[in-house]
Coordinates of C-alpha atoms in Angstrom, one line a residue:
Chain Y
M1 CA 62.5 29.5 -78.1
K2 CA 59.0 28.7 -79.1
K3 CA 56.1 30.6 -77.5
W4 CA 53.7 28.4 -75.6
K5 CA 49.9 28.5 -76.0
R6 CA 47.8 28.8 -72.8
S7 CA 46.5 25.3 -73.2
S8 CA 50.0 23.8 -73.3
R9 CA 51.1 26.0 -70.4
L10 CA 48.2 24.8 -68.3
V11 CA 49.1 21.2 -68.8
Q12 CA 52.8 21.8 -68.1
M13 CA 52.2 24.0 -65.0
T14 CA 49.7 21.5 -63.5
W15 CA 52.3 18.8 -63.9
E16 CA 55.0 20.9 -62.2
F17 CA 52.8 21.8 -59.3
I18 CA 51.7 18.2 -58.7
Q19 CA 55.2 16.9 -58.9
H20 CA 56.6 19.5 -56.5
P21 CA 54.1 20.4 -53.7
H22 CA 55.2 23.3 -51.5
R23 CA 58.0 24.3 -53.9
L24 CA 58.0 28.0 -54.7
F25 CA 58.0 28.9 -58.4
S26 CA 58.6 32.6 -59.3
L27 CA 56.4 34.2 -61.9
G28 CA 59.6 35.1 -63.8
F29 CA 60.5 31.4 -64.0
F30 CA 57.2 30.5 -65.8
S31 CA 57.2 33.7 -67.8
E32 CA 60.7 33.0 -69.2
R33 CA 60.0 29.3 -69.7
Y34 CA 56.9 29.9 -71.8
Q35 CA 57.9 33.2 -73.3
A36 CA 54.7 34.7 -72.0
A37 CA 53.8 37.9 -70.2
K38 CA 53.6 37.7 -66.4
S39 CA 50.0 38.9 -66.7
S40 CA 49.2 35.8 -68.8
V41 CA 51.0 33.5 -66.4
S42 CA 48.9 35.1 -63.5
E43 CA 45.8 34.2 -65.4
D44 CA 47.0 30.7 -65.9
L45 CA 47.7 30.4 -62.2
A46 CA 44.2 31.6 -61.4
I47 CA 42.6 29.0 -63.6
I48 CA 44.7 26.2 -62.0
H49 CA 43.9 27.5 -58.5
D50 CA 40.2 27.5 -59.2
V51 CA 40.2 23.9 -60.5
F52 CA 42.3 22.7 -57.6
Q53 CA 40.0 24.5 -55.1
N54 CA 36.8 23.3 -56.7
E55 CA 38.0 19.7 -56.9
G56 CA 39.2 19.8 -53.2
W57 CA 42.8 19.1 -54.1
G58 CA 44.3 22.2 -52.4
K59 CA 45.3 25.6 -53.5
L60 CA 48.0 27.7 -55.2
E61 CA 49.4 30.1 -52.6
T62 CA 50.9 33.4 -53.7
V63 CA 53.9 34.6 -51.7
P64 CA 54.4 38.3 -52.3
G65 CA 57.7 40.2 -52.6
A66 CA 60.8 40.0 -54.7
A67 CA 61.6 36.5 -53.4
G68 CA 58.0 35.5 -53.8
G69 CA 56.1 33.4 -56.2
V70 CA 53.5 30.7 -56.1
R71 CA 53.4 27.2 -54.7
Y72 CA 50.9 24.4 -54.5
I73 CA 49.7 23.5 -51.0
P74 CA 47.9 20.1 -51.1
G75 CA 44.6 20.3 -49.3
M76 CA 41.6 18.2 -48.9
N77 CA 38.0 19.3 -48.4
R78 CA 35.7 17.8 -45.8
L79 CA 33.7 15.9 -48.4
A80 CA 36.7 14.2 -50.1
T81 CA 38.1 13.4 -46.7
Q82 CA 34.8 11.8 -45.5
H83 CA 34.7 9.8 -48.7
L84 CA 38.2 8.5 -48.2
I85 CA 37.6 7.7 -44.5
H86 CA 34.3 5.9 -45.3
H87 CA 36.1 3.8 -47.9
L88 CA 38.9 3.0 -45.5
C89 CA 36.4 2.0 -42.7
Q90 CA 34.7 -0.4 -45.1
Q91 CA 37.9 -1.9 -46.2
L92 CA 39.2 -2.3 -42.7
A93 CA 36.0 -3.9 -41.4
D94 CA 36.4 -6.9 -43.6
P95 CA 36.5 -9.9 -41.2
G96 CA 38.9 -11.7 -43.5
R97 CA 41.6 -9.4 -42.0
I98 CA 41.5 -11.1 -38.6
L99 CA 44.7 -12.9 -37.8
P100 CA 45.6 -15.1 -34.9
G101 CA 46.0 -13.0 -31.7
G102 CA 43.5 -10.4 -32.9
Y103 CA 46.0 -8.8 -35.3
L104 CA 44.8 -7.3 -38.6
Y105 CA 46.2 -8.0 -42.0
L106 CA 46.8 -4.6 -43.6
S107 CA 49.4 -5.2 -46.2
D108 CA 46.9 -5.1 -49.1
L109 CA 45.8 -1.6 -48.2
L110 CA 49.3 -0.4 -47.6
G111 CA 50.4 -2.0 -50.9
D112 CA 47.7 -0.1 -52.9
T113 CA 49.5 2.9 -54.3
T114 CA 46.3 4.8 -55.1
I115 CA 44.9 4.5 -51.6
V116 CA 48.2 5.2 -50.0
R117 CA 48.7 8.3 -52.1
K118 CA 45.2 9.6 -51.0
M119 CA 45.9 8.9 -47.4
G120 CA 49.3 10.7 -47.7
H121 CA 47.6 13.6 -49.4
T122 CA 45.0 13.8 -46.5
L123 CA 47.6 13.7 -43.7
A124 CA 49.8 16.2 -45.5
S125 CA 46.9 18.6 -45.7
V126 CA 46.4 18.4 -42.0
F127 CA 50.0 19.3 -41.3
S128 CA 50.6 21.7 -44.2
N129 CA 50.9 24.8 -42.0
D130 CA 53.2 23.3 -39.4
G131 CA 56.5 23.9 -41.1
V132 CA 57.4 20.2 -41.3
D133 CA 61.1 19.6 -42.2
A134 CA 61.0 15.8 -42.4
V135 CA 58.6 12.9 -42.0
V136 CA 59.8 10.1 -39.7
T137 CA 58.5 6.6 -39.6
V138 CA 59.6 3.2 -38.4
E139 CA 60.1 0.2 -40.6
T140 CA 58.3 -1.6 -42.3
K141 CA 54.6 -1.2 -42.9
G142 CA 54.4 2.6 -42.2
I143 CA 57.0 3.5 -44.9
P144 CA 54.7 3.8 -47.9
L145 CA 52.3 6.1 -46.0
A146 CA 55.2 8.1 -44.7
Y147 CA 56.5 8.6 -48.3
A148 CA 53.1 9.6 -49.6
T149 CA 52.8 12.1 -46.8
A150 CA 56.3 13.5 -47.3
S151 CA 55.9 13.8 -51.0
H152 CA 52.8 15.9 -50.5
L153 CA 54.7 18.1 -48.1
G154 CA 57.8 18.3 -50.3
V155 CA 60.1 17.1 -47.5
P156 CA 62.4 14.1 -47.0
V157 CA 61.7 10.9 -45.1
A158 CA 63.8 9.4 -42.3
I159 CA 63.3 5.7 -41.4
V160 CA 63.8 4.5 -37.9
R161 CA 65.2 0.9 -37.8
R162 CA 64.3 -1.8 -35.3
D163 CA 67.9 -3.0 -35.3
S164 CA 70.8 -0.8 -36.3
R165 CA 72.3 -1.7 -39.7
I166 CA 75.8 -1.3 -40.9
T167 CA 74.5 0.6 -43.9
E168 CA 73.1 3.4 -41.8
G169 CA 76.5 4.6 -40.5
S170 CA 76.6 6.2 -37.0
V171 CA 73.2 5.8 -35.3
V172 CA 71.4 6.9 -32.2
T173 CA 69.7 3.9 -30.5
I174 CA 67.2 3.8 -27.7
N175 CA 65.6 0.8 -25.9
T176 CA 61.8 0.5 -25.9
V177 CA 59.1 -1.4 -24.2
S178 CA 56.0 -2.1 -26.3
G179 CA 53.0 -0.6 -24.7
S180 CA 50.6 -3.4 -25.5
S181 CA 52.7 -6.5 -25.4
K182 CA 55.5 -5.4 -23.0
R183 CA 58.0 -6.7 -25.5
L184 CA 61.5 -5.2 -25.3
G185 CA 63.0 -3.7 -28.5
S186 CA 65.2 -1.0 -29.8
L187 CA 64.9 1.8 -32.2
S188 CA 67.7 3.4 -34.2
L189 CA 68.0 6.4 -36.4
S190 CA 71.0 7.3 -38.5
R191 CA 72.7 10.5 -37.3
R192 CA 72.8 11.8 -40.8
S193 CA 69.2 11.2 -41.7
L194 CA 67.8 14.1 -39.7
K195 CA 69.2 17.6 -39.1
E196 CA 69.5 18.7 -35.5
G197 CA 66.5 20.9 -34.5
A198 CA 64.3 19.6 -37.4
R199 CA 60.6 19.9 -37.2
A200 CA 59.5 16.3 -37.5
L201 CA 56.1 14.7 -38.4
I202 CA 55.8 11.1 -37.2
I203 CA 53.7 8.8 -39.5
D204 CA 52.8 5.2 -39.0
D205 CA 50.3 2.7 -40.1
F206 CA 48.7 1.5 -36.8
M207 CA 48.8 2.6 -33.2
K208 CA 47.7 0.5 -30.3
A209 CA 49.0 1.8 -26.9
G210 CA 51.5 3.9 -28.8
G211 CA 54.7 2.4 -27.4
T212 CA 56.5 2.5 -30.7
I213 CA 55.5 6.1 -31.4
R214 CA 56.4 7.1 -27.8
G215 CA 59.8 5.5 -28.5
M216 CA 60.1 7.5 -31.7
V217 CA 59.3 10.7 -29.8
D218 CA 62.1 9.9 -27.3
L219 CA 64.5 9.1 -30.1
L220 CA 63.7 12.3 -31.8
H221 CA 64.5 14.2 -28.6
E222 CA 68.0 12.9 -28.9
F223 CA 68.2 14.7 -32.2
R224 CA 66.8 17.9 -30.5
A225 CA 64.1 17.5 -33.1
E226 CA 60.7 19.0 -32.5
V227 CA 57.8 16.6 -33.0
V228 CA 55.1 18.8 -34.7
G229 CA 52.6 16.0 -35.1
V230 CA 51.7 12.3 -35.3
G231 CA 49.5 10.8 -37.9
V232 CA 48.4 7.2 -38.3
M233 CA 46.1 5.3 -40.7
A234 CA 44.3 3.6 -37.8
D235 CA 44.4 3.6 -34.0
A236 CA 42.8 1.1 -31.7
L237 CA 40.8 1.8 -28.6
V238 CA 43.0 1.2 -25.6
E239 CA 42.9 2.3 -22.0
D240 CA 46.4 3.6 -21.2
R241 CA 47.6 5.4 -24.3
L242 CA 51.2 6.5 -24.2
V243 CA 50.6 9.2 -26.9
Q244 CA 48.0 11.8 -26.4
H245 CA 48.1 14.1 -29.4
Y246 CA 47.8 12.5 -32.8
I247 CA 45.6 12.4 -35.9
S248 CA 44.1 9.1 -37.0
L249 CA 42.2 8.5 -40.2
T250 CA 40.2 5.6 -38.7
T251 CA 39.7 4.0 -35.3
V252 CA 39.3 0.2 -34.8
T253 CA 36.9 -0.1 -31.9
E254 CA 36.5 -3.8 -31.8
V255 CA 38.1 -7.0 -33.1
D256 CA 36.2 -10.1 -32.1
A257 CA 38.1 -13.1 -33.4
E258 CA 35.5 -15.5 -32.3
K259 CA 32.5 -13.8 -33.9
R260 CA 34.7 -12.8 -36.8
K261 CA 33.7 -9.2 -36.5
I262 CA 35.7 -5.9 -36.8
Q263 CA 34.2 -2.6 -36.0
V264 CA 35.9 0.5 -37.5
V265 CA 34.8 4.1 -37.2
P266 CA 36.2 7.4 -38.6
G267 CA 39.3 8.5 -36.7
N268 CA 39.7 11.9 -35.0
I269 CA 40.7 13.6 -38.3
L270 CA 37.0 14.5 -38.9
D271 CA 36.7 16.1 -35.5
R272 CA 39.1 18.9 -36.3
G273 CA 38.5 22.0 -38.4
G274 CA 40.8 23.5 -41.0
F275 CA 39.3 21.8 -44.0
Q276 CA 39.5 23.5 -47.3
N277 CA 36.2 25.0 -48.3
G278 CA 34.4 23.7 -51.4
Chain L
M1 CA 25.7 20.5 -64.1
K2 CA 28.0 23.2 -65.2
K3 CA 29.8 23.1 -68.5
W4 CA 33.6 23.1 -68.2
K5 CA 35.9 25.4 -70.2
R6 CA 38.7 23.8 -72.1
S7 CA 41.3 25.5 -69.8
S8 CA 39.7 23.9 -66.7
R9 CA 39.3 20.6 -68.4
L10 CA 43.0 20.5 -69.3
V11 CA 44.0 21.1 -65.7
Q12 CA 41.5 18.5 -64.4
M13 CA 42.5 15.8 -66.9
T14 CA 46.2 16.4 -66.5
W15 CA 45.6 15.8 -62.7
E16 CA 43.6 12.6 -63.3
F17 CA 46.2 11.1 -65.7
I18 CA 49.2 11.9 -63.4
Q19 CA 47.3 10.4 -60.4
H20 CA 46.3 7.3 -62.3
P21 CA 49.0 6.0 -64.7
H22 CA 47.9 3.1 -66.9
R23 CA 44.3 3.5 -65.9
L24 CA 41.9 3.5 -68.9
F25 CA 39.5 6.4 -69.1
S26 CA 36.7 6.2 -71.6
L27 CA 36.0 9.3 -73.7
G28 CA 32.4 9.0 -72.5
F29 CA 33.6 9.4 -68.9
F30 CA 35.3 12.7 -69.7
S31 CA 32.5 13.9 -72.0
E32 CA 29.9 13.3 -69.4
R33 CA 31.9 14.8 -66.6
Y34 CA 32.6 18.0 -68.4
Q35 CA 29.4 18.2 -70.4
A36 CA 31.5 18.5 -73.5
A37 CA 31.3 16.9 -76.9
K38 CA 33.6 13.9 -77.5
S39 CA 35.3 15.8 -80.3
S40 CA 36.3 18.5 -77.8
V41 CA 37.5 15.9 -75.4
S42 CA 39.6 14.4 -78.2
E43 CA 41.2 17.8 -78.9
D44 CA 42.0 18.2 -75.1
L45 CA 43.6 14.8 -75.1
A46 CA 45.8 15.7 -78.2
I47 CA 47.0 18.8 -76.4
I48 CA 47.9 16.9 -73.2
H49 CA 49.6 14.1 -75.3
D50 CA 51.7 16.7 -77.1
V51 CA 52.9 18.3 -74.0
F52 CA 53.7 15.0 -72.3
Q53 CA 55.6 13.8 -75.4
N54 CA 57.5 17.1 -75.8
E55 CA 58.5 17.2 -72.1
G56 CA 59.5 13.5 -72.2
W57 CA 57.0 12.4 -69.6
G58 CA 55.3 9.7 -71.6
K59 CA 52.3 9.5 -73.7
L60 CA 48.5 9.2 -73.8
E61 CA 47.7 5.9 -75.5
T62 CA 44.4 5.4 -77.2
V63 CA 42.7 2.0 -77.0
P64 CA 40.2 1.6 -79.8
G65 CA 36.8 -0.1 -79.6
A66 CA 33.7 0.0 -77.4
A67 CA 35.7 -0.9 -74.2
G68 CA 38.4 1.4 -75.3
G69 CA 39.5 4.8 -74.1
V70 CA 42.7 6.6 -73.3
R71 CA 45.4 6.0 -70.7
Y72 CA 48.6 7.7 -69.6
I73 CA 51.7 5.6 -70.0
P74 CA 54.7 7.2 -68.2
G75 CA 57.7 7.3 -70.4
M76 CA 61.1 8.9 -70.2
N77 CA 63.2 10.1 -73.1
R78 CA 66.9 9.5 -73.4
L79 CA 67.9 13.0 -72.6
A80 CA 65.8 13.2 -69.3
T81 CA 67.1 9.7 -68.4
Q82 CA 70.7 10.7 -69.0
H83 CA 70.2 13.8 -66.9
L84 CA 68.8 11.8 -64.0
I85 CA 71.5 9.2 -64.2
H86 CA 74.2 11.9 -64.3
H87 CA 72.8 13.5 -61.2
L88 CA 72.6 10.1 -59.4
C89 CA 76.2 9.3 -60.4
Q90 CA 77.4 12.6 -59.0
Q91 CA 75.5 12.1 -55.8
L92 CA 76.7 8.5 -55.3
A93 CA 80.3 9.4 -55.9
D94 CA 80.4 11.6 -52.8
P95 CA 83.2 10.0 -50.6
G96 CA 81.3 11.0 -47.5
R97 CA 79.1 8.0 -48.2
I98 CA 81.8 5.5 -47.4
L99 CA 81.0 3.5 -44.3
P100 CA 83.2 1.0 -42.4
G101 CA 83.4 -2.3 -44.5
G102 CA 83.1 -0.4 -47.8
Y103 CA 79.4 0.0 -47.5
L104 CA 77.7 3.1 -48.8
Y105 CA 75.3 5.4 -47.0
L106 CA 72.3 5.8 -49.3
S107 CA 69.4 6.7 -47.0
D108 CA 69.6 10.4 -47.9
L109 CA 69.0 9.7 -51.6
L110 CA 66.3 7.1 -50.8
G111 CA 64.7 9.5 -48.5
D112 CA 64.4 12.3 -51.1
T113 CA 60.9 11.9 -52.4
T114 CA 61.6 13.9 -55.6
I115 CA 64.6 11.8 -56.7
V116 CA 62.8 8.6 -55.7
R117 CA 59.8 9.6 -57.8
K118 CA 62.0 10.3 -60.8
M119 CA 63.8 7.0 -60.4
G120 CA 60.5 5.2 -60.1
H121 CA 59.2 7.0 -63.2
T122 CA 62.3 5.9 -65.1
L123 CA 62.1 2.3 -64.1
A124 CA 58.4 2.2 -64.7
S125 CA 59.0 3.5 -68.3
V126 CA 61.4 0.6 -68.9
F127 CA 58.9 -2.0 -67.9
S128 CA 55.7 -0.3 -69.1
N129 CA 55.1 -2.8 -71.9
D130 CA 55.7 -5.9 -69.8
G131 CA 52.2 -6.4 -68.3
V132 CA 53.4 -6.0 -64.8
D133 CA 50.8 -7.1 -62.2
A134 CA 52.8 -6.2 -59.0
V135 CA 56.1 -4.8 -57.9
V136 CA 57.9 -6.9 -55.3
T137 CA 60.7 -5.6 -53.0
V138 CA 62.4 -6.6 -49.8
E139 CA 62.4 -4.5 -46.6
T140 CA 63.7 -1.9 -45.9
K141 CA 65.6 0.5 -48.1
G142 CA 64.1 -0.6 -51.4
I143 CA 60.6 0.1 -50.4
P144 CA 60.4 3.8 -51.5
L145 CA 61.7 3.0 -54.9
A146 CA 59.4 0.1 -55.3
Y147 CA 56.4 2.3 -54.4
A148 CA 57.4 5.0 -56.8
T149 CA 57.8 2.5 -59.6
A150 CA 54.5 0.7 -58.8
S151 CA 52.7 4.0 -58.6
H152 CA 53.9 4.8 -62.2
L153 CA 52.8 1.4 -63.4
G154 CA 49.4 1.6 -61.6
V155 CA 50.0 -1.7 -59.8
P156 CA 50.3 -2.7 -56.1
V157 CA 53.4 -3.5 -54.1
A158 CA 54.3 -6.6 -52.1
I159 CA 57.0 -6.4 -49.5
V160 CA 59.2 -9.4 -48.7
R161 CA 60.1 -9.6 -45.0
R162 CA 63.4 -10.7 -43.7
D163 CA 61.7 -12.4 -40.8
S164 CA 58.1 -13.5 -40.8
R165 CA 55.8 -11.2 -38.8
I166 CA 52.5 -12.1 -37.1
T167 CA 50.8 -9.3 -39.0
E168 CA 51.4 -10.9 -42.3
G169 CA 49.2 -13.9 -41.8
S170 CA 50.2 -17.1 -43.5
V171 CA 53.5 -16.7 -45.3
V172 CA 55.8 -18.6 -47.6
T173 CA 59.4 -18.6 -46.3
I174 CA 62.7 -19.6 -48.0
N175 CA 66.2 -19.7 -46.6
T176 CA 68.9 -17.8 -48.4
V177 CA 72.6 -17.4 -48.4
S178 CA 73.9 -13.9 -49.1
G179 CA 76.1 -14.0 -52.3
S180 CA 78.7 -11.5 -51.1
S181 CA 79.0 -12.2 -47.3
K182 CA 77.7 -15.8 -47.2
R183 CA 75.4 -14.7 -44.4
L184 CA 72.4 -17.0 -43.8
G185 CA 69.0 -15.5 -43.8
S186 CA 65.4 -16.0 -44.7
L187 CA 62.8 -14.3 -46.9
S188 CA 59.1 -14.4 -46.3
L189 CA 56.1 -13.2 -48.3
S190 CA 52.5 -13.2 -47.2
R191 CA 50.4 -15.6 -49.1
R192 CA 47.7 -13.0 -49.7
S193 CA 50.1 -10.3 -50.9
L194 CA 50.5 -11.7 -54.4
K195 CA 48.1 -13.5 -56.7
E196 CA 49.2 -16.9 -58.0
G197 CA 50.6 -16.5 -61.5
A198 CA 51.2 -12.8 -61.2
R199 CA 53.7 -11.1 -63.4
A200 CA 56.1 -9.6 -60.9
L201 CA 58.7 -6.8 -61.2
I202 CA 61.5 -7.0 -58.6
I203 CA 62.8 -3.6 -57.4
D204 CA 65.6 -3.0 -54.9
D205 CA 68.0 -0.2 -54.0
F206 CA 71.3 -1.9 -54.4
M207 CA 72.6 -5.2 -55.8
K208 CA 76.0 -6.7 -55.1
A209 CA 76.3 -10.4 -56.0
G210 CA 72.5 -10.5 -56.2
G211 CA 71.9 -13.1 -53.4
T212 CA 68.8 -11.3 -52.1
I213 CA 67.3 -10.8 -55.5
R214 CA 68.1 -14.5 -56.4
G215 CA 66.2 -15.4 -53.2
M216 CA 63.3 -13.3 -54.2
V217 CA 63.2 -15.0 -57.6
D218 CA 63.1 -18.3 -55.8
L219 CA 60.4 -17.2 -53.4
L220 CA 58.3 -15.9 -56.3
H221 CA 58.6 -19.3 -58.0
E222 CA 56.7 -20.6 -54.9
F223 CA 53.9 -18.3 -55.9
R224 CA 54.0 -19.5 -59.5
A225 CA 54.7 -15.9 -60.2
E226 CA 56.6 -14.9 -63.4
V227 CA 59.4 -12.5 -62.8
V228 CA 59.2 -10.1 -65.8
G229 CA 62.1 -8.0 -64.7
V230 CA 64.5 -6.7 -62.1
G231 CA 65.4 -3.1 -61.5
V232 CA 67.9 -1.5 -59.1
M233 CA 69.1 2.0 -58.3
A234 CA 72.7 0.8 -58.3
D235 CA 74.7 -2.4 -58.8
A236 CA 78.3 -3.1 -57.9
L237 CA 80.9 -4.8 -60.1
V238 CA 81.3 -8.3 -58.9
E239 CA 82.7 -11.5 -60.4
D240 CA 80.1 -14.1 -59.7
R241 CA 76.8 -12.5 -60.2
L242 CA 73.8 -14.6 -59.2
V243 CA 71.3 -12.6 -61.3
Q244 CA 72.0 -12.1 -65.0
H245 CA 69.2 -10.0 -66.4
Y246 CA 68.4 -6.8 -64.7
I247 CA 68.3 -3.0 -65.2
S248 CA 70.5 -0.7 -63.2
L249 CA 70.3 3.0 -63.1
T250 CA 74.0 3.3 -62.0
T251 CA 77.0 1.0 -61.4
V252 CA 79.4 1.5 -58.6
T253 CA 82.7 0.4 -60.1
E254 CA 85.0 1.1 -57.2
V255 CA 84.9 1.9 -53.5
D256 CA 88.3 2.7 -52.0
A257 CA 87.9 3.3 -48.3
E258 CA 91.5 4.2 -47.8
K259 CA 91.8 6.7 -50.6
R260 CA 88.2 7.9 -49.9
K261 CA 87.2 7.4 -53.4
I262 CA 84.0 6.1 -55.0
Q263 CA 83.7 5.6 -58.8
V264 CA 80.1 5.5 -60.2
V265 CA 79.2 5.2 -63.9
P266 CA 75.8 5.0 -65.6
G267 CA 74.1 1.6 -65.3
N268 CA 73.0 -0.6 -68.1
I269 CA 69.7 1.3 -68.5
L270 CA 71.4 3.6 -71.1
D271 CA 72.6 0.6 -73.2
R272 CA 69.0 -0.4 -74.1
G273 CA 66.7 1.1 -76.7
G274 CA 63.1 1.8 -76.3
F275 CA 63.3 5.4 -75.2
Q276 CA 60.6 7.7 -76.0
N277 CA 61.4 10.0 -78.9
G278 CA 61.8 13.8 -78.3

């Protein structure tokens, strides 16, 4: 087996960490793979860690002990987060988004894989210490953001359906009332898609009164799952919110269809601490 | 501005390429960013290219000229593809997937972000020379794979809805007949979500007779879009297929609910050439 140079090792390791956030790699794994001394691997890891930290991408975390190793924990520093949020606010405030009924067209943003990946990276950073086992979302528009978040947390996604489908097997269904429009509906989740007692993170694109997310919380209780957090791309200012604790990237404070004006401000994500230094 | 060492540059550049497949970076961009000579940057690029090629991840492609630069084209070599397909076949053949009516439970595979990313990388490799402008899928289960593919092609995703939603604005709708069950349905796509004349790649999780994909092709004709390809995770053996040209990762040849047996073989992806060497 050929011996790897440091330069090649750095490229290879960077790839592995990016592709597998939160996965623990033992030093022995890298050392054997590259036919390199563990001390050399440790130096490689220090270089990667420094670049990740300086760029505000997260960190390499060392887990000591025989079963230990190193893993990449995606993080986001305050500056990079502010930059993303500012960009999102600008994009969302485009009056061309206003649809009949005061709804907003969001599919272009949610179809942009680069922005979605960054939003997912940011939300994953917020919840990276919460021991998330699975990300849960509801069809359809929240799915991309849920995947991006889950992929940065290294966990699977479970998709709640608005009507139960034959291809989901046995499901748990609850009936819901939409908080804003008082519309009746139902939410179903396949029994197999979530382990009992799982620590679940709920991700969605947009929250008004929060009726759908409230419904997801109730549905997850049926799985004895613990909801460790809720994250959304945008929330709207409403009086009677059904969900109290959540993280939003942006807040839509006003949609005036007549004046063709949308006002969007940074969400509560910037109010919290816990940002990576740098 | 500080000068970057080669080791740090390699980590930083590897990150940029992975996060932005198909995006063109000028040598000047890197040279300025790292305060390094273009000759040094060229050496960095050669190192990254070699690792990417040797690992079967794709290549760095150089575009000559004043507006030129370098971009990462995700590729997959035959060995890595075979490995992924073999793994998929094994997973799909688990008789526990059989649902009433001979349907297969797939949500666990489609919820696994690592497998989905690899499938998307593979499908993107197949279509990387086809000038794809957008990936189009239909809700719900195909969405993750569509995003993973689009993200490796550096293009956006447009999601066809089974019923038109108010949050999509003005839509184009067509009526469909499912090829296998003769069920009536409709497919809608927001006018804004796809530019006229776009080169579209259709991605879905599962194809039986292909009625849904046939419907998407018809819908895309309404956008004067050109369908440059169709890719699915799995197809089933049927007699009258409505779609002739497509790429499948796997083929389900038999589902015997009574004997609790599923037979899955590699799809037609392995029949084609064009794999990266190495």
